[in-house]
PDB file of C-alpha atoms in Angstrom:
ATOM      1  CA  MET A   1       7.625   8.976   6.523  1.00 63.00           C
ATOM      2  CA  LEU A   2      11.389   8.701   6.676  1.00 74.00           C
ATOM      3  CA  ALA A   3      13.235   5.415   6.377  1.00 76.00           C
ATOM      4  CA  LYS A   4      16.931   4.643   6.585  1.00 78.00           C
ATOM      5  CA  ILE A   5      18.536   2.018   4.358  1.00 75.00           C
ATOM      6  CA  LEU A   6      20.353  -0.463   6.585  1.00 78.00           C
ATOM      7  CA  GLU A   7      21.394  -3.061   4.036  1.00 80.00           C
ATOM      8  CA  ILE A   8      21.193  -3.738   0.300  1.00 76.00           C
ATOM      9  CA  GLY A   9      21.538  -7.341  -0.852  1.00 76.00           C
ATOM     10  CA  THR A  10      24.317  -8.255  -3.252  1.00 79.00           C
ATOM     11  CA  GLU A  11      22.443 -11.035  -5.078  1.00 80.00           C
ATOM     12  CA  ALA A  12      19.187 -10.684  -6.979  1.00 74.00           C
ATOM     13  CA  SER A  13      16.349 -13.105  -6.371  1.00 77.00           C
ATOM     14  CA  ALA A  14      16.173 -15.660  -9.187  1.00 78.00           C
ATOM     15  CA  ALA A  15      12.374 -15.442  -9.241  1.00 77.00           C
ATOM     16  CA  THR A  16      11.853 -11.682  -9.117  1.00 73.00           C
ATOM     17  CA  ARG A  17      15.242 -10.354 -10.292  1.00 71.00           C
ATOM     18  CA  THR A  18      15.107  -7.833  -7.465  1.00 73.00           C
ATOM     19  CA  TYR A  19      17.589  -7.090  -4.701  1.00 74.00           C
ATOM     20  CA  PRO A  20      16.520  -7.260  -1.055  1.00 78.00           C
ATOM     21  CA  VAL A  21      16.754  -3.999   0.863  1.00 79.00           C
ATOM     22  CA  THR A  22      16.407  -3.671   4.631  1.00 81.00           C
ATOM     23  CA  LEU A  23      14.915  -0.393   5.860  1.00 80.00           C
ATOM     24  CA  GLU A  24      14.622   1.051   9.348  1.00 82.00           C
ATOM     25  CA  MET A  25      11.645   3.294  10.078  1.00 83.00           C
ATOM     26  CA  GLU A  26       9.124   4.195  12.722  1.00 86.00           C
ATOM     27  CA  GLN A  27       6.048   1.948  12.888  1.00 87.00           C
ATOM     28  CA  PRO A  28       3.175   3.656  11.035  1.00 84.00           C
ATOM     29  CA  SER A  29       0.010   4.008  13.081  1.00 86.00           C
ATOM     30  CA  GLU A  30      -2.350   3.066  10.242  1.00 86.00           C
ATOM     31  CA  ILE A  31      -0.784  -0.317   9.343  1.00 85.00           C
ATOM     32  CA  GLU A  32       1.203  -2.979  11.147  1.00 87.00           C
ATOM     33  CA  ILE A  33       4.533  -3.803   9.509  1.00 86.00           C
ATOM     34  CA  LEU A  34       6.411  -6.764  10.955  1.00 85.00           C
ATOM     35  CA  PRO A  35      10.103  -7.688  10.543  1.00 82.00           C
ATOM     36  CA  GLY A  36      10.716  -9.726   7.386  1.00 80.00           C
ATOM     37  CA  MET A  37       7.630  -8.511   5.525  1.00 82.00           C
ATOM     38  CA  ALA A  38       8.037  -7.725   1.845  1.00 79.00           C
ATOM     39  CA  GLY A  39       6.886  -4.423   0.416  1.00 77.00           C
ATOM     40  CA  LYS A  40       7.639  -1.582  -1.957  1.00 72.00           C
ATOM     41  CA  ALA A  41       9.324   1.668  -1.009  1.00 72.00           C
ATOM     42  CA  MET A  42       9.598   4.863  -3.036  1.00 65.00           C
ATOM     43  CA  GLY A  43      11.584   7.933  -2.236  1.00 64.00           C
ATOM     44  CA  PHE A  44      13.547  10.910  -3.345  1.00 58.00           C
ATOM     45  CA  ALA A  45      17.214  10.732  -4.276  1.00 55.00           C
ATOM     46  CA  ARG A  46      19.817  12.954  -2.693  1.00 56.00           C
ATOM     47  CA  GLU A  47      23.531  12.877  -3.335  1.00 54.00           C
ATOM     48  CA  PRO A  48      25.589  12.253  -0.193  1.00 59.00           C
ATOM     49  CA  GLY A  49      26.512  15.554   1.428  1.00 60.00           C
ATOM     50  CA  SER A  50      23.917  17.460  -0.621  1.00 57.00           C
ATOM     51  CA  THR A  51      20.871  19.220   0.784  1.00 53.00           C
ATOM     52  CA  GLU A  52      19.130  19.399  -2.602  1.00 55.00           C
ATOM     53  CA  THR A  53      16.405  16.802  -3.111  1.00 52.00           C
ATOM     54  CA  VAL A  54      15.893  15.404  -6.590  1.00 57.00           C
ATOM     55  CA  ASP A  55      12.249  14.759  -7.400  1.00 72.00           C
ATOM     56  CA  ILE A  56      12.555  12.438 -10.400  1.00 88.00           C
ATOM     57  CA  VAL A  57      15.394  10.026 -11.116  1.00 89.00           C
ATOM     58  CA  VAL A  58      15.102   7.411 -13.868  1.00 91.00           C
ATOM     59  CA  PRO A  59      17.422   4.619 -14.995  1.00 90.00           C
ATOM     60  CA  VAL A  60      20.050   5.898 -17.407  1.00 89.00           C
ATOM     61  CA  ALA A  61      18.941   3.255 -19.929  1.00 89.00           C
ATOM     62  CA  ALA A  62      15.483   4.883 -20.126  1.00 91.00           C
ATOM     63  CA  VAL A  63      16.851   8.109 -21.670  1.00 92.00           C
ATOM     64  CA  PHE A  64      17.823   8.255 -25.345  1.00 91.00           C
ATOM     65  CA  SER A  65      18.778  10.738 -28.051  1.00 87.00           C
ATOM     66  CA  PRO A  66      18.035  10.038 -31.728  1.00 80.00           C
ATOM     67  CA  GLY A  67      21.404  11.489 -32.791  1.00 72.00           C
ATOM     68  CA  ALA A  68      24.548  12.994 -31.375  1.00 68.00           C
ATOM     69  CA  GLY A  69      23.952  16.389 -29.817  1.00 71.00           C
ATOM     70  CA  GLU A  70      20.159  16.094 -30.092  1.00 79.00           C
ATOM     71  CA  ASN A  71      17.621  16.481 -27.296  1.00 90.00           C
ATOM     72  CA  SER A  72      16.934  13.735 -24.772  1.00 92.00           C
ATOM     73  CA  TYR A  73      13.733  11.685 -24.669  1.00 94.00           C
ATOM     74  CA  VAL A  74      11.957   8.920 -22.771  1.00 95.00           C
ATOM     75  CA  TRP A  75       9.054   6.719 -23.840  1.00 95.00           C
ATOM     76  CA  LEU A  76       5.984   7.577 -21.754  1.00 95.00           C
ATOM     77  CA  ILE A  77       3.558   4.653 -21.399  1.00 95.00           C
ATOM     78  CA  ASP A  78      -0.153   5.441 -21.673  1.00 94.00           C
ATOM     79  CA  ASP A  79      -1.621   3.063 -19.105  1.00 89.00           C
ATOM     80  CA  SER A  80      -5.076   3.158 -20.730  1.00 92.00           C
ATOM     81  CA  ASP A  81      -3.898   1.241 -23.815  1.00 94.00           C
ATOM     82  CA  ASN A  82      -0.244   0.367 -23.038  1.00 93.00           C
ATOM     83  CA  THR A  83       1.148   2.363 -25.950  1.00 96.00           C
ATOM     84  CA  VAL A  84       4.250   4.539 -25.843  1.00 96.00           C
ATOM     85  CA  GLY A  85       4.812   8.116 -26.899  1.00 96.00           C
ATOM     86  CA  ARG A  86       8.122   9.919 -27.139  1.00 95.00           C
ATOM     87  CA  VAL A  87       8.451  12.752 -24.603  1.00 96.00           C
ATOM     88  CA  GLU A  88      11.296  15.262 -24.528  1.00 95.00           C
ATOM     89  CA  VAL A  89      12.999  15.600 -21.155  1.00 93.00           C
ATOM     90  CA  VAL A  90      15.613  17.902 -19.723  1.00 91.00           C
ATOM     91  CA  VAL A  91      18.199  15.831 -17.908  1.00 90.00           C
ATOM     92  CA  GLY A  92      20.241  16.870 -14.919  1.00 86.00           C
ATOM     93  CA  ASN A  93      23.128  15.191 -13.166  1.00 83.00           C
ATOM     94  CA  LEU A  94      24.007  11.544 -13.007  1.00 81.00           C
ATOM     95  CA  VAL A  95      23.368  10.302  -9.480  1.00 79.00           C
ATOM     96  CA  SER A  96      24.032   6.949  -7.870  1.00 77.00           C
ATOM     97  CA  THR A  97      20.506   5.755  -8.668  1.00 81.00           C
ATOM     98  CA  GLY A  98      20.192   6.987 -12.276  1.00 84.00           C
ATOM     99  CA  ILE A  99      19.818  10.332 -14.018  1.00 87.00           C
ATOM    100  CA  GLU A 100      17.891  13.366 -12.792  1.00 89.00           C
ATOM    101  CA  ILE A 101      14.953  14.564 -14.876  1.00 91.00           C
ATOM    102  CA  LYS A 102      14.575  18.319 -14.501  1.00 90.00           C
ATOM    103  CA  SER A 103      11.462  18.632 -16.704  1.00 90.00           C
ATOM    104  CA  GLY A 104       9.282  16.641 -19.076  1.00 92.00           C
ATOM    105  CA  LEU A 105       8.010  14.049 -16.601  1.00 92.00           C
ATOM    106  CA  ARG A 106       5.714  14.144 -13.604  1.00 90.00           C
ATOM    107  CA  LYS A 107       5.908  12.008 -10.495  1.00 87.00           C
ATOM    108  CA  GLY A 108       4.071   8.766 -11.140  1.00 86.00           C
ATOM    109  CA  ASP A 109       4.575   8.731 -14.928  1.00 91.00           C
ATOM    110  CA  LEU A 110       5.190   5.239 -16.283  1.00 92.00           C
ATOM    111  CA  ILE A 111       8.124   5.014 -18.693  1.00 94.00           C
ATOM    112  CA  ALA A 112       9.857   2.316 -20.707  1.00 93.00           C
ATOM    113  CA  THR A 113      13.238   1.369 -19.297  1.00 90.00           C
ATOM    114  CA  ALA A 114      14.309  -1.350 -21.737  1.00 88.00           C
ATOM    115  CA  GLY A 115      14.504  -1.494 -25.512  1.00 88.00           C
ATOM    116  CA  VAL A 116      14.128   2.266 -25.836  1.00 90.00           C
ATOM    117  CA  ASN A 117      16.092   2.419 -29.102  1.00 88.00           C
ATOM    118  CA  PHE A 118      13.703  -0.032 -30.780  1.00 91.00           C
ATOM    119  CA  LEU A 119      10.338   1.509 -29.804  1.00 94.00           C
ATOM    120  CA  THR A 120       8.179   3.710 -32.050  1.00 94.00           C
ATOM    121  CA  ASP A 121       5.391   6.200 -31.307  1.00 95.00           C
ATOM    122  CA  GLY A 122       2.118   4.398 -30.674  1.00 96.00           C
ATOM    123  CA  GLN A 123       3.722   0.976 -30.269  1.00 96.00           C
ATOM    124  CA  GLU A 124       1.986  -1.292 -27.783  1.00 95.00           C
ATOM    125  CA  VAL A 125       4.127  -2.562 -24.904  1.00 93.00           C
ATOM    126  CA  ARG A 126       3.650  -4.939 -22.003  1.00 88.00           C
ATOM    127  CA  PRO A 127       4.544  -3.103 -18.801  1.00 81.00           C
ATOM    128  CA  LYS A 128       6.249  -5.308 -16.237  1.00 78.00           C
ATOM    129  CA  THR A 129       4.179  -5.674 -13.120  1.00 68.00           C
ATOM    130  CA  ASP A 130       5.615  -6.811  -9.807  1.00 58.00           C
TER     131      ASP A 130
END
């Protein structure tokens, strides 16, 4: 289903630390969505004027390198025990929403996006849930 971003709020909610986004889309037949309802939306990033779709974009802060000129990594969270493991990734271009991941991650993988320089293999984390 396609949706168009109409507006992005400029102030984060004090309670959720999220920004409101207003989308325009066709009414799905399987569920009734009313104006003003809250929800989650996921999508693919595309640079303005580009026809190439980027499958995986992560926050820049999620990607780290142990030393200058070394490979890039993210911390993959194992949702069965909430531990992290270092996974090598191949990064692409910086885009307005983060950094492209060309390989090393799959859609739906859960990664750490904060404190990445202080984590260690096997460390238990508390994933943030919305």
